[in-house]
Amino acid sequence: QQQVKQSPQSLIVQKGGISIINCAYENTAFDYFPWYQQFPGKGPALLIAIRPDVSEKKEGRFTISFNKSAKQFSLHIMDSQPGDSATYFCAAEGSSASKIIFGSGTRLSIRP
Amino acid sequence: ETGVTQSPTHLIKTRGQQVTLRCSSQSGHNTVSWYQQALGQGPQFIFQYYREEENGRGNFPPRFSGLQFPNYSSELNVNALELDDSALYLCASSLGLAVTDTQYFGPGTRLTVL
């Protein structure tokens, strides 16, 4: 069964600190790994994404690290701000019929 | 805002009933995907439509069906509602079928089945 395992379930970080969320996947047919941010009452919004031929991608304060051999990837949020408080989902996408598998989410709280 | 709208915002149905949820995609987006998000969980892929044809389906029974129309609107129909169908239903539109095409999500429809 295809799965994407995400941890931790919840995370509290001090303002200015680094938030780290981890994901692991099983199916090597996935070829795109996005991260989504979801605020209460809103749909998920794409934050940053990476292809498996790249080990790291950085956009502003957000960085994805990708380890193809371990089938793991992580999101790092540098200089975390209270406005980053949201639920974050990793996902794995491919061209199979099931298209995209989401992780179970991480509720991030940034303390002022 | 993503430009993707969904209606209604909330809906309450009883077990065994049928429901239709609606989505209006961004203009020019040929692909719409539907997801079920249970409370505290990640979205689960239901199915995807590309230019009015189904183009992939997740692990959902046939009582979940959909339609996509030429005017960038789409529907999710659920027959014989069960208590476990209570969830947030999200639609997402994208330009085409490439995995790199950004999916723009609507705010969702909260369905409660009693």
mmCIF file of N, CA and C in Angstrom, chain A residues 3-7 20-27 30 32-36 48-52 54-56 63-76 89-93 101-103:
data_model
loop_
_atom_site.group_PDB
_atom_site.id
_atom_site.type_symbol
_atom_site.label_atom_id
_atom_site.label_comp_id
_atom_site.label_asym_id
_atom_site.label_seq_id
_atom_site.Cartn_x
_atom_site.Cartn_y
_atom_site.Cartn_z
ATOM 1 N N GLN A 3 2.130 4.762 0.927
ATOM 2 C CA GLN A 3 1.966 5.619 2.080
ATOM 3 C C GLN A 3 3.026 6.695 2.077
ATOM 4 N N VAL A 4 2.694 7.802 2.692
ATOM 5 C CA VAL A 4 3.663 8.832 3.004
ATOM 6 C C VAL A 4 3.544 9.089 4.502
ATOM 7 N N LYS A 5 4.613 8.792 5.221
ATOM 8 C CA LYS A 5 4.589 8.930 6.682
ATOM 9 C C LYS A 5 5.215 10.251 7.078
ATOM 10 N N GLN A 6 4.492 11.023 7.870
ATOM 11 C CA GLN A 6 4.922 12.368 8.246
ATOM 12 C C GLN A 6 5.064 12.477 9.753
ATOM 13 N N SER A 7 6.122 13.171 10.172
ATOM 14 C CA SER A 7 6.335 13.393 11.611
ATOM 15 C C SER A 7 7.046 14.725 11.827
ATOM 16 N N ILE A 20 11.407 21.885 11.720
ATOM 17 C CA ILE A 20 11.783 20.782 10.841
ATOM 18 C C ILE A 20 10.682 19.730 10.842
ATOM 19 N N ILE A 21 10.200 19.395 9.668
ATOM 20 C CA ILE A 21 9.159 18.380 9.502
ATOM 21 C C ILE A 21 9.676 17.328 8.532
ATOM 22 N N ASN A 22 9.453 16.066 8.871
ATOM 23 C CA ASN A 22 10.023 14.969 8.104
ATOM 24 C C ASN A 22 8.960 14.097 7.447
ATOM 25 N N CYS A 23 9.293 13.572 6.289
ATOM 26 C CA CYS A 23 8.406 12.644 5.598
ATOM 27 C C CYS A 23 9.197 11.505 4.975
ATOM 28 N N ALA A 24 8.561 10.355 4.878
ATOM 29 C CA ALA A 24 9.165 9.189 4.240
ATOM 30 C C ALA A 24 8.135 8.554 3.324
ATOM 31 N N TYR A 25 8.578 8.092 2.172
ATOM 32 C CA TYR A 25 7.654 7.483 1.219
ATOM 33 C C TYR A 25 8.136 6.080 0.868
ATOM 34 N N GLU A 26 7.242 5.314 0.257
ATOM 35 C CA GLU A 26 7.568 3.924 -0.043
ATOM 36 C C GLU A 26 7.715 3.655 -1.531
ATOM 37 N N ASN A 27 6.899 4.295 -2.331
ATOM 38 C CA ASN A 27 6.822 3.974 -3.747
ATOM 39 C C ASN A 27 7.853 4.776 -4.538
ATOM 40 N N PHE A 30 7.117 7.685 -7.415
ATOM 41 C CA PHE A 30 6.811 9.097 -7.214
ATOM 42 C C PHE A 30 7.925 9.942 -7.808
ATOM 43 N N TYR A 32 7.601 13.696 -7.792
ATOM 44 C CA TYR A 32 7.420 15.106 -7.425
ATOM 45 C C TYR A 32 6.976 15.145 -5.989
ATOM 46 N N PHE A 33 7.605 16.030 -5.200
ATOM 47 C CA PHE A 33 7.374 16.020 -3.758
ATOM 48 C C PHE A 33 7.079 17.451 -3.291
ATOM 49 N N PRO A 34 5.798 17.809 -3.217
ATOM 50 C CA PRO A 34 5.425 19.161 -2.775
ATOM 51 C C PRO A 34 5.133 19.208 -1.276
ATOM 52 N N TRP A 35 5.227 20.381 -0.740
ATOM 53 C CA TRP A 35 4.777 20.676 0.614
ATOM 54 C C TRP A 35 3.663 21.709 0.525
ATOM 55 N N TYR A 36 2.626 21.470 1.313
ATOM 56 C CA TYR A 36 1.479 22.363 1.343
ATOM 57 C C TYR A 36 1.320 22.950 2.741
ATOM 58 N N ILE A 48 6.304 24.841 -1.445
ATOM 59 C CA ILE A 48 7.562 24.580 -2.136
ATOM 60 C C ILE A 48 7.527 23.122 -2.581
ATOM 61 N N ALA A 49 8.257 22.796 -3.655
ATOM 62 C CA ALA A 49 8.253 21.423 -4.160
ATOM 63 C C ALA A 49 9.618 21.080 -4.738
ATOM 64 N N ILE A 50 9.891 19.761 -4.842
ATOM 65 C CA ILE A 50 11.193 19.322 -5.322
ATOM 66 C C ILE A 50 11.038 18.092 -6.208
ATOM 67 N N ARG A 51 11.918 17.940 -7.197
ATOM 68 C CA ARG A 51 11.999 16.732 -8.010
ATOM 69 C C ARG A 51 13.077 15.830 -7.403
ATOM 70 N N PRO A 52 13.023 14.531 -7.595
ATOM 71 C CA PRO A 52 13.961 13.615 -6.928
ATOM 72 C C PRO A 52 15.391 13.673 -7.460
ATOM 73 N N VAL A 54 17.139 16.297 -7.429
ATOM 74 C CA VAL A 54 17.753 17.418 -6.720
ATOM 75 C C VAL A 54 17.772 17.088 -5.236
ATOM 76 N N SER A 55 18.865 17.387 -4.530
ATOM 77 C CA SER A 55 18.960 17.032 -3.111
ATOM 78 C C SER A 55 18.470 18.145 -2.188
ATOM 79 N N GLU A 56 18.395 19.355 -2.711
ATOM 80 C CA GLU A 56 17.950 20.459 -1.867
ATOM 81 C C GLU A 56 17.361 21.566 -2.729
ATOM 82 N N THR A 63 13.193 25.493 2.999
ATOM 83 C CA THR A 63 14.126 24.600 2.310
ATOM 84 C C THR A 63 13.601 23.178 2.368
ATOM 85 N N ILE A 64 13.661 22.480 1.224
ATOM 86 C CA ILE A 64 13.397 21.045 1.207
ATOM 87 C C ILE A 64 14.743 20.339 1.065
ATOM 88 N N SER A 65 14.946 19.345 1.934
ATOM 89 C CA SER A 65 16.080 18.440 1.778
ATOM 90 C C SER A 65 15.548 17.087 1.335
ATOM 91 N N PHE A 66 16.188 16.493 0.321
ATOM 92 C CA PHE A 66 15.673 15.259 -0.265
ATOM 93 C C PHE A 66 16.760 14.191 -0.288
ATOM 94 N N ASN A 67 16.452 13.029 0.267
ATOM 95 C CA ASN A 67 17.382 11.897 0.279
ATOM 96 C C ASN A 67 16.743 10.749 -0.491
ATOM 97 N N LYS A 68 17.127 10.617 -1.752
ATOM 98 C CA LYS A 68 16.477 9.638 -2.624
ATOM 99 C C LYS A 68 16.731 8.206 -2.160
ATOM 100 N N SER A 69 17.960 7.903 -1.741
ATOM 101 C CA SER A 69 18.283 6.528 -1.353
ATOM 102 C C SER A 69 17.520 6.102 -0.111
ATOM 103 N N ALA A 70 17.307 7.035 0.800
ATOM 104 C CA ALA A 70 16.563 6.730 2.032
ATOM 105 C C ALA A 70 15.068 6.903 1.848
ATOM 106 N N LYS A 71 14.657 7.469 0.714
ATOM 107 C CA LYS A 71 13.239 7.764 0.439
ATOM 108 C C LYS A 71 12.659 8.635 1.545
ATOM 109 N N GLN A 72 13.404 9.697 1.852
ATOM 110 C CA GLN A 72 12.972 10.634 2.884
ATOM 111 C C GLN A 72 13.161 12.060 2.388
ATOM 112 N N PHE A 73 12.306 12.948 2.860
ATOM 113 C CA PHE A 73 12.476 14.359 2.566
ATOM 114 C C PHE A 73 11.936 15.177 3.730
ATOM 115 N N SER A 74 12.466 16.376 3.854
ATOM 116 C CA SER A 74 12.094 17.190 5.009
ATOM 117 C C SER A 74 11.941 18.649 4.598
ATOM 118 N N LEU A 75 11.148 19.337 5.402
ATOM 119 C CA LEU A 75 10.938 20.779 5.241
ATOM 120 C C LEU A 75 11.592 21.483 6.414
ATOM 121 N N HIS A 76 12.420 22.467 6.107
ATOM 122 C CA HIS A 76 13.035 23.312 7.127
ATOM 123 C C HIS A 76 12.499 24.728 6.953
ATOM 124 N N PHE A 89 1.535 19.830 5.191
ATOM 125 C CA PHE A 89 1.402 18.491 4.632
ATOM 126 C C PHE A 89 2.492 18.270 3.599
ATOM 127 N N CYS A 90 3.176 17.141 3.697
ATOM 128 C CA CYS A 90 4.025 16.716 2.600
ATOM 129 C C CYS A 90 3.180 15.857 1.672
ATOM 130 N N ALA A 91 3.650 15.673 0.468
ATOM 131 C CA ALA A 91 2.932 14.849 -0.493
ATOM 132 C C ALA A 91 3.921 14.249 -1.469
ATOM 133 N N ALA A 92 3.487 13.172 -2.114
ATOM 134 C CA ALA A 92 4.275 12.533 -3.152
ATOM 135 C C ALA A 92 3.369 12.334 -4.356
ATOM 136 N N GLU A 93 3.832 12.762 -5.514
ATOM 137 C CA GLU A 93 3.033 12.685 -6.732
ATOM 138 C C GLU A 93 3.725 11.849 -7.778
ATOM 139 N N ILE A 101 -0.315 11.257 -2.984
ATOM 140 C CA ILE A 101 -0.538 10.769 -1.620
ATOM 141 C C ILE A 101 -0.043 11.846 -0.666
ATOM 142 N N PHE A 102 -0.903 12.230 0.276
ATOM 143 C CA PHE A 102 -0.532 13.223 1.268
ATOM 144 C C PHE A 102 -0.107 12.548 2.565
ATOM 145 N N GLY A 103 0.793 13.213 3.283
ATOM 146 C CA GLY A 103 1.078 12.807 4.645
ATOM 147 C C GLY A 103 -0.070 13.227 5.561
#
